[in-house]
């Protein structure tokens, strides 16, 4: 059973607009959430994270929102740029998991000029 | 910056061969991980290690083994390669102790088993 779900396999957005990538989780023991970005033929790159004690974390054009009651997090990219086109993975870590991450299956973002 | 280096970007092997994938990290991280990535399946954990000479099975360990003789190096071994092990293999490392540390990934090895 998937503990971390990214229900949209793909998303297409116009350059300059907002991209919103969504992620749902089922395990209430998760307390740390991350987003990774992956280009083809490269390894995933850590993008941004959020602890469960917060509901928002911002880093430049990237903002992650956490709604614990809904077990939902989202990544907002504003404004979207063609270079943001990649696969985005959501991941979560549980208390006392010693750093193991559970990954979603990814969402492929295409930003069109 | 953390550097995780995987020995090969592309590798082609034959069915039945014993295959070694090497991974080295330069940040003195205690934790190291091996994943495989397949289309539509995301990243699946094969094995991980929290310290030298220790290993733990992940979600899909069958057909694989690992070795961690030194802290900086974590090797993935395909005992007898099969075509269903054709995949992108990703190594990662992270600091130990707490769960709020990101994993840092290498560039991956695209392995084809013929």
PDB file of C-alpha atoms in Angstrom:
ATOM      1  CA  UNK A   1       0.000   0.000   0.000  1.00  0.00           C
ATOM      2  CA  UNK A   2       1.404   3.353  -1.022  1.00  0.00           C
ATOM      3  CA  UNK A   3       2.137   5.572   1.936  1.00  0.00           C
ATOM      4  CA  UNK A   4       3.079   8.557  -0.222  1.00  0.00           C
ATOM      5  CA  UNK A   5       0.931   9.260  -3.264  1.00  0.00           C
ATOM      6  CA  UNK A   6       1.382  11.641  -6.127  1.00  0.00           C
ATOM      7  CA  UNK A   7      -1.847  11.212  -8.037  1.00  0.00           C
ATOM      8  CA  UNK A   8      -0.924  13.311 -11.056  1.00  0.00           C
ATOM      9  CA  UNK A   9       1.662  11.597 -13.269  1.00  0.00           C
ATOM     10  CA  UNK A  10       2.094  14.768 -15.306  1.00  0.00           C
ATOM     11  CA  UNK A  11       1.410  18.488 -15.277  1.00  0.00           C
ATOM     12  CA  UNK A  12       1.773  21.082 -18.012  1.00  0.00           C
ATOM     13  CA  UNK A  13       2.079  24.775 -17.198  1.00  0.00           C
ATOM     14  CA  UNK A  14       2.772  27.933 -19.177  1.00  0.00           C
ATOM     15  CA  UNK A  15       5.993  29.792 -18.467  1.00  0.00           C
ATOM     16  CA  UNK A  16       5.477  32.527 -15.885  1.00  0.00           C
ATOM     17  CA  UNK A  17       2.428  30.884 -14.323  1.00  0.00           C
ATOM     18  CA  UNK A  18       2.238  28.970 -11.057  1.00  0.00           C
ATOM     19  CA  UNK A  19       2.952  25.239 -10.914  1.00  0.00           C
ATOM     20  CA  UNK A  20       1.287  23.323  -8.099  1.00  0.00           C
ATOM     21  CA  UNK A  21       2.390  19.775  -7.417  1.00  0.00           C
ATOM     22  CA  UNK A  22       0.436  17.730  -4.914  1.00  0.00           C
ATOM     23  CA  UNK A  23       1.254  14.884  -2.576  1.00  0.00           C
ATOM     24  CA  UNK A  24      -0.867  12.895  -0.123  1.00  0.00           C
ATOM     25  CA  UNK A  25       0.320  10.597   2.624  1.00  0.00           C
ATOM     26  CA  UNK A  26      -1.313   8.051   4.888  1.00  0.00           C
ATOM     27  CA  UNK A  27       1.158   7.469   7.727  1.00  0.00           C
ATOM     28  CA  UNK A  28       0.507   9.805  10.656  1.00  0.00           C
ATOM     29  CA  UNK A  29       4.020   9.058  11.958  1.00  0.00           C
ATOM     30  CA  UNK A  30       5.583  11.025   9.113  1.00  0.00           C
ATOM     31  CA  UNK A  31       7.073  14.236  10.475  1.00  0.00           C
ATOM     32  CA  UNK A  32       9.494  15.404   7.794  1.00  0.00           C
ATOM     33  CA  UNK A  33       8.655  15.941   4.146  1.00  0.00           C
ATOM     34  CA  UNK A  34      10.865  16.683   1.177  1.00  0.00           C
ATOM     35  CA  UNK A  35      10.639  17.488  -2.498  1.00  0.00           C
ATOM     36  CA  UNK A  36      13.212  16.336  -4.998  1.00  0.00           C
ATOM     37  CA  UNK A  37      13.650  17.337  -8.614  1.00  0.00           C
ATOM     38  CA  UNK A  38      15.017  14.937 -11.201  1.00  0.00           C
ATOM     39  CA  UNK A  39      16.224  15.549 -14.731  1.00  0.00           C
ATOM     40  CA  UNK A  40      16.571  12.593 -17.116  1.00  0.00           C
ATOM     41  CA  UNK A  41      19.820  10.655 -16.712  1.00  0.00           C
ATOM     42  CA  UNK A  42      20.655  12.479 -13.464  1.00  0.00           C
ATOM     43  CA  UNK A  43      20.105  11.686  -9.819  1.00  0.00           C
ATOM     44  CA  UNK A  44      17.364  13.434  -7.813  1.00  0.00           C
ATOM     45  CA  UNK A  45      18.333  16.808  -6.378  1.00  0.00           C
ATOM     46  CA  UNK A  46      17.016  17.903  -2.998  1.00  0.00           C
ATOM     47  CA  UNK A  47      14.801  20.960  -3.461  1.00  0.00           C
ATOM     48  CA  UNK A  48      13.017  21.901  -0.253  1.00  0.00           C
ATOM     49  CA  UNK A  49      11.741  20.318   2.936  1.00  0.00           C
ATOM     50  CA  UNK A  50       9.301  20.972   5.741  1.00  0.00           C
ATOM     51  CA  UNK A  51       8.981  19.729   9.269  1.00  0.00           C
ATOM     52  CA  UNK A  52       5.586  18.750  10.635  1.00  0.00           C
ATOM     53  CA  UNK A  53       5.748  21.577  13.176  1.00  0.00           C
ATOM     54  CA  UNK A  54       5.407  24.058  10.319  1.00  0.00           C
ATOM     55  CA  UNK A  55       2.761  24.587   7.683  1.00  0.00           C
ATOM     56  CA  UNK A  56       4.822  26.531   5.173  1.00  0.00           C
ATOM     57  CA  UNK A  57       8.424  26.780   4.057  1.00  0.00           C
ATOM     58  CA  UNK A  58       9.665  29.081   1.346  1.00  0.00           C
ATOM     59  CA  UNK A  59      12.895  29.179  -0.650  1.00  0.00           C
ATOM     60  CA  UNK A  60      12.965  31.627  -3.518  1.00  0.00           C
ATOM     61  CA  UNK A  61      10.455  30.574  -6.156  1.00  0.00           C
ATOM     62  CA  UNK A  62       9.636  27.368  -4.284  1.00  0.00           C
ATOM     63  CA  UNK A  63       7.143  27.076  -1.433  1.00  0.00           C
ATOM     64  CA  UNK A  64       5.983  23.917   0.274  1.00  0.00           C
ATOM     65  CA  UNK A  65       2.696  23.855   2.157  1.00  0.00           C
ATOM     66  CA  UNK A  66       1.753  21.191   4.674  1.00  0.00           C
ATOM     67  CA  UNK A  67      -1.812  20.431   5.790  1.00  0.00           C
ATOM     68  CA  UNK A  68      -1.452  17.825   8.507  1.00  0.00           C
ATOM     69  CA  UNK A  69      -5.154  17.347   9.120  1.00  0.00           C
ATOM     70  CA  UNK A  70      -5.643  16.491   5.459  1.00  0.00           C
ATOM     71  CA  UNK A  71      -2.322  14.617   5.247  1.00  0.00           C
ATOM     72  CA  UNK A  72      -1.518  16.670   2.191  1.00  0.00           C
ATOM     73  CA  UNK A  73       1.423  18.713   1.008  1.00  0.00           C
ATOM     74  CA  UNK A  74       1.981  20.763  -2.082  1.00  0.00           C
ATOM     75  CA  UNK A  75       4.882  22.402  -3.872  1.00  0.00           C
ATOM     76  CA  UNK A  76       4.280  25.773  -5.492  1.00  0.00           C
ATOM     77  CA  UNK A  77       6.669  27.121  -8.096  1.00  0.00           C
ATOM     78  CA  UNK A  78       6.192  30.785  -8.951  1.00  0.00           C
ATOM     79  CA  UNK A  79       6.931  31.884 -11.592  1.00  0.00           C
ATOM     80  CA  UNK A  80       7.479  28.664 -13.510  1.00  0.00           C
ATOM     81  CA  UNK A  81      10.406  28.555 -15.911  1.00  0.00           C
ATOM     82  CA  UNK A  82      11.224  26.117 -18.751  1.00  0.00           C
ATOM     83  CA  UNK A  83      14.231  24.907 -16.730  1.00  0.00           C
ATOM     84  CA  UNK A  84      11.811  23.674 -14.065  1.00  0.00           C
ATOM     85  CA  UNK A  85      10.654  20.942 -16.457  1.00  0.00           C
ATOM     86  CA  UNK A  86      11.574  17.733 -14.635  1.00  0.00           C
ATOM     87  CA  UNK A  87      10.098  14.927 -12.575  1.00  0.00           C
ATOM     88  CA  UNK A  88       9.287  15.977  -9.018  1.00  0.00           C
ATOM     89  CA  UNK A  89       9.263  13.429  -6.217  1.00  0.00           C
ATOM     90  CA  UNK A  90       7.608  13.910  -2.880  1.00  0.00           C
ATOM     91  CA  UNK A  91       9.174  12.009   0.036  1.00  0.00           C
ATOM     92  CA  UNK A  92       8.435  11.543   3.720  1.00  0.00           C
ATOM     93  CA  UNK A  93      10.286  10.351   6.778  1.00  0.00           C
ATOM     94  CA  UNK A  94       8.869   9.002  10.009  1.00  0.00           C
ATOM     95  CA  UNK A  95       9.943   9.626  13.564  1.00  0.00           C
ATOM     96  CA  UNK A  96      12.757   7.256  14.529  1.00  0.00           C
ATOM     97  CA  UNK A  97      13.112   6.060  10.942  1.00  0.00           C
ATOM     98  CA  UNK A  98      16.844   6.839  11.008  1.00  0.00           C
ATOM     99  CA  UNK A  99      16.622   8.764   7.796  1.00  0.00           C
ATOM    100  CA  UNK A 100      14.734   6.318   5.593  1.00  0.00           C
ATOM    101  CA  UNK A 101      12.575   8.101   3.060  1.00  0.00           C
ATOM    102  CA  UNK A 102       9.363   6.893   1.456  1.00  0.00           C
ATOM    103  CA  UNK A 103       8.984   8.290  -2.060  1.00  0.00           C
ATOM    104  CA  UNK A 104       5.966   8.977  -4.205  1.00  0.00           C
ATOM    105  CA  UNK A 105       5.989   7.862  -7.828  1.00  0.00           C
ATOM    106  CA  UNK A 106       6.681  11.332  -9.151  1.00  0.00           C
ATOM    107  CA  UNK A 107       4.981  14.011 -11.247  1.00  0.00           C
ATOM    108  CA  UNK A 108       6.463  15.080 -14.564  1.00  0.00           C
ATOM    109  CA  UNK A 109       6.249  18.850 -14.905  1.00  0.00           C
ATOM    110  CA  UNK A 110       6.453  20.447 -18.336  1.00  0.00           C
ATOM    111  CA  UNK A 111       6.788  24.219 -18.470  1.00  0.00           C
ATOM    112  CA  UNK A 112       6.039  25.527 -21.944  1.00  0.00           C
ATOM    113  CA  UNK A 113       7.565  28.780 -23.233  1.00  0.00           C
TER     114      UNK A 113
ATOM    115  CA  UNK B   1      28.703  20.416  -1.245  1.00  0.00           C
ATOM    116  CA  UNK B   2      27.980  16.743  -0.794  1.00  0.00           C
ATOM    117  CA  UNK B   3      29.395  14.590  -3.540  1.00  0.00           C
ATOM    118  CA  UNK B   4      28.022  11.120  -4.176  1.00  0.00           C
ATOM    119  CA  UNK B   5      29.845   9.389  -6.994  1.00  0.00           C
ATOM    120  CA  UNK B   6      28.648   6.280  -8.775  1.00  0.00           C
ATOM    121  CA  UNK B   7      31.362   4.476 -10.664  1.00  0.00           C
ATOM    122  CA  UNK B   8      29.531   4.052 -13.976  1.00  0.00           C
ATOM    123  CA  UNK B   9      26.858   6.110 -15.716  1.00  0.00           C
ATOM    124  CA  UNK B  10      25.990   3.348 -18.171  1.00  0.00           C
ATOM    125  CA  UNK B  11      26.628  -0.368 -17.922  1.00  0.00           C
ATOM    126  CA  UNK B  12      25.687  -3.296 -20.139  1.00  0.00           C
ATOM    127  CA  UNK B  13      25.962  -6.839 -18.791  1.00  0.00           C
ATOM    128  CA  UNK B  14      24.746 -10.283 -19.730  1.00  0.00           C
ATOM    129  CA  UNK B  15      22.229 -12.516 -18.003  1.00  0.00           C
ATOM    130  CA  UNK B  16      23.849 -14.587 -15.280  1.00  0.00           C
ATOM    131  CA  UNK B  17      26.816 -12.279 -14.760  1.00  0.00           C
ATOM    132  CA  UNK B  18      27.765 -11.018 -11.312  1.00  0.00           C
ATOM    133  CA  UNK B  19      27.521  -7.231 -11.408  1.00  0.00           C
ATOM    134  CA  UNK B  20      29.074  -4.721  -9.021  1.00  0.00           C
ATOM    135  CA  UNK B  21      27.829  -1.146  -8.707  1.00  0.00           C
ATOM    136  CA  UNK B  22      30.030   1.132  -6.653  1.00  0.00           C
ATOM    137  CA  UNK B  23      29.137   4.279  -4.752  1.00  0.00           C
ATOM    138  CA  UNK B  24      31.413   6.660  -2.854  1.00  0.00           C
ATOM    139  CA  UNK B  25      30.459   9.714  -0.792  1.00  0.00           C
ATOM    140  CA  UNK B  26      32.840  12.359   0.476  1.00  0.00           C
ATOM    141  CA  UNK B  27      30.886  13.907   3.369  1.00  0.00           C
ATOM    142  CA  UNK B  28      31.493  11.333   6.094  1.00  0.00           C
ATOM    143  CA  UNK B  29      27.809  10.381   6.091  1.00  0.00           C
ATOM    144  CA  UNK B  30      26.838   7.397   8.186  1.00  0.00           C
ATOM    145  CA  UNK B  31      23.764   6.421   6.147  1.00  0.00           C
ATOM    146  CA  UNK B  32      23.923   5.072   2.624  1.00  0.00           C
ATOM    147  CA  UNK B  33      21.153   3.751   0.410  1.00  0.00           C
ATOM    148  CA  UNK B  34      20.613   1.942  -2.876  1.00  0.00           C
ATOM    149  CA  UNK B  35      17.447   2.500  -4.914  1.00  0.00           C
ATOM    150  CA  UNK B  36      16.218   1.528  -8.311  1.00  0.00           C
ATOM    151  CA  UNK B  37      14.016   3.781 -10.384  1.00  0.00           C
ATOM    152  CA  UNK B  38      11.628   2.403 -12.970  1.00  0.00           C
ATOM    153  CA  UNK B  39       9.017   4.290 -15.029  1.00  0.00           C
ATOM    154  CA  UNK B  40       5.749   4.631 -13.136  1.00  0.00           C
ATOM    155  CA  UNK B  41       7.171   3.025  -9.997  1.00  0.00           C
ATOM    156  CA  UNK B  42       9.178   5.856  -8.495  1.00  0.00           C
ATOM    157  CA  UNK B  43      12.185   5.113  -6.297  1.00  0.00           C
ATOM    158  CA  UNK B  44      12.221   1.756  -4.556  1.00  0.00           C
ATOM    159  CA  UNK B  45      14.664   1.009  -1.753  1.00  0.00           C
ATOM    160  CA  UNK B  46      16.840  -2.070  -2.260  1.00  0.00           C
ATOM    161  CA  UNK B  47      19.241  -1.967   0.709  1.00  0.00           C
ATOM    162  CA  UNK B  48      20.541   0.562   3.175  1.00  0.00           C
ATOM    163  CA  UNK B  49      23.321   0.824   5.715  1.00  0.00           C
ATOM    164  CA  UNK B  50      23.669   2.925   8.872  1.00  0.00           C
ATOM    165  CA  UNK B  51      27.288   2.093   9.568  1.00  0.00           C
ATOM    166  CA  UNK B  52      30.302   0.199   8.352  1.00  0.00           C
ATOM    167  CA  UNK B  53      29.726  -3.524   7.960  1.00  0.00           C
ATOM    168  CA  UNK B  54      26.026  -3.271   8.682  1.00  0.00           C
ATOM    169  CA  UNK B  55      23.170  -3.581   6.188  1.00  0.00           C
ATOM    170  CA  UNK B  56      19.417  -3.703   6.203  1.00  0.00           C
ATOM    171  CA  UNK B  57      17.004  -4.944   3.567  1.00  0.00           C
ATOM    172  CA  UNK B  58      14.770  -2.437   1.894  1.00  0.00           C
ATOM    173  CA  UNK B  59      11.562  -3.081   0.020  1.00  0.00           C
ATOM    174  CA  UNK B  60      12.985  -5.104  -2.891  1.00  0.00           C
ATOM    175  CA  UNK B  61      16.200  -6.883  -1.803  1.00  0.00           C
ATOM    176  CA  UNK B  62      15.666 -10.105  -3.755  1.00  0.00           C
ATOM    177  CA  UNK B  63      18.469 -10.798  -6.195  1.00  0.00           C
ATOM    178  CA  UNK B  64      20.758  -8.189  -4.652  1.00  0.00           C
ATOM    179  CA  UNK B  65      23.346  -7.994  -1.906  1.00  0.00           C
ATOM    180  CA  UNK B  66      25.488  -5.140  -0.565  1.00  0.00           C
ATOM    181  CA  UNK B  67      28.844  -4.542   0.995  1.00  0.00           C
ATOM    182  CA  UNK B  68      30.041  -1.719   3.214  1.00  0.00           C
ATOM    183  CA  UNK B  69      33.635  -2.284   4.241  1.00  0.00           C
ATOM    184  CA  UNK B  70      34.470   1.417   4.546  1.00  0.00           C
ATOM    185  CA  UNK B  71      32.308   4.298   5.669  1.00  0.00           C
ATOM    186  CA  UNK B  72      32.537   6.166   2.380  1.00  0.00           C
ATOM    187  CA  UNK B  73      31.827   3.236   0.069  1.00  0.00           C
ATOM    188  CA  UNK B  74      28.645   1.221  -0.446  1.00  0.00           C
ATOM    189  CA  UNK B  75      28.532  -1.462  -3.127  1.00  0.00           C
ATOM    190  CA  UNK B  76      25.492  -3.085  -4.683  1.00  0.00           C
ATOM    191  CA  UNK B  77      25.940  -6.589  -6.049  1.00  0.00           C
ATOM    192  CA  UNK B  78      23.689  -8.387  -8.477  1.00  0.00           C
ATOM    193  CA  UNK B  79      24.525 -12.001  -7.725  1.00  0.00           C
ATOM    194  CA  UNK B  80      23.277 -13.380 -11.059  1.00  0.00           C
ATOM    195  CA  UNK B  81      21.944 -10.628 -13.292  1.00  0.00           C
ATOM    196  CA  UNK B  82      18.553 -11.076 -14.905  1.00  0.00           C
ATOM    197  CA  UNK B  83      16.751  -9.001 -17.531  1.00  0.00           C
ATOM    198  CA  UNK B  84      14.217  -7.740 -14.972  1.00  0.00           C
ATOM    199  CA  UNK B  85      17.091  -6.002 -13.199  1.00  0.00           C
ATOM    200  CA  UNK B  86      17.515  -3.629 -16.125  1.00  0.00           C
ATOM    201  CA  UNK B  87      16.927  -0.276 -14.456  1.00  0.00           C
ATOM    202  CA  UNK B  88      18.349   3.035 -13.253  1.00  0.00           C
ATOM    203  CA  UNK B  89      20.222   2.478  -9.971  1.00  0.00           C
ATOM    204  CA  UNK B  90      20.636   5.377  -7.573  1.00  0.00           C
ATOM    205  CA  UNK B  91      22.893   5.631  -4.554  1.00  0.00           C
ATOM    206  CA  UNK B  92      22.278   8.153  -1.767  1.00  0.00           C
ATOM    207  CA  UNK B  93      23.802   9.171   1.544  1.00  0.00           C
ATOM    208  CA  UNK B  94      22.697  11.171   4.559  1.00  0.00           C
ATOM    209  CA  UNK B  95      23.727  12.134   8.065  1.00  0.00           C
ATOM    210  CA  UNK B  96      22.718   9.797  10.840  1.00  0.00           C
ATOM    211  CA  UNK B  97      21.015  10.343  14.130  1.00  0.00           C
ATOM    212  CA  UNK B  98      17.838  12.171  13.210  1.00  0.00           C
ATOM    213  CA  UNK B  99      15.239  11.710  10.549  1.00  0.00           C
ATOM    214  CA  UNK B 100      15.189  15.327   9.347  1.00  0.00           C
ATOM    215  CA  UNK B 101      18.141  15.094   7.036  1.00  0.00           C
ATOM    216  CA  UNK B 102      17.841  15.025   3.252  1.00  0.00           C
ATOM    217  CA  UNK B 103      19.430  12.258   1.286  1.00  0.00           C
ATOM    218  CA  UNK B 104      21.931  13.290  -1.349  1.00  0.00           C
ATOM    219  CA  UNK B 105      21.975  11.286  -4.557  1.00  0.00           C
ATOM    220  CA  UNK B 106      24.547  10.317  -7.128  1.00  0.00           C
ATOM    221  CA  UNK B 107      23.858  10.686 -10.847  1.00  0.00           C
ATOM    222  CA  UNK B 108      22.748   7.093 -11.207  1.00  0.00           C
ATOM    223  CA  UNK B 109      23.861   4.062 -13.179  1.00  0.00           C
ATOM    224  CA  UNK B 110      21.721   3.024 -16.128  1.00  0.00           C
ATOM    225  CA  UNK B 111      22.150  -0.758 -16.145  1.00  0.00           C
ATOM    226  CA  UNK B 112      21.046  -2.915 -19.062  1.00  0.00           C
ATOM    227  CA  UNK B 113      21.001  -6.690 -18.751  1.00  0.00           C
ATOM    228  CA  UNK B 114      20.944  -8.484 -22.100  1.00  0.00           C
TER     229      UNK B 114
END
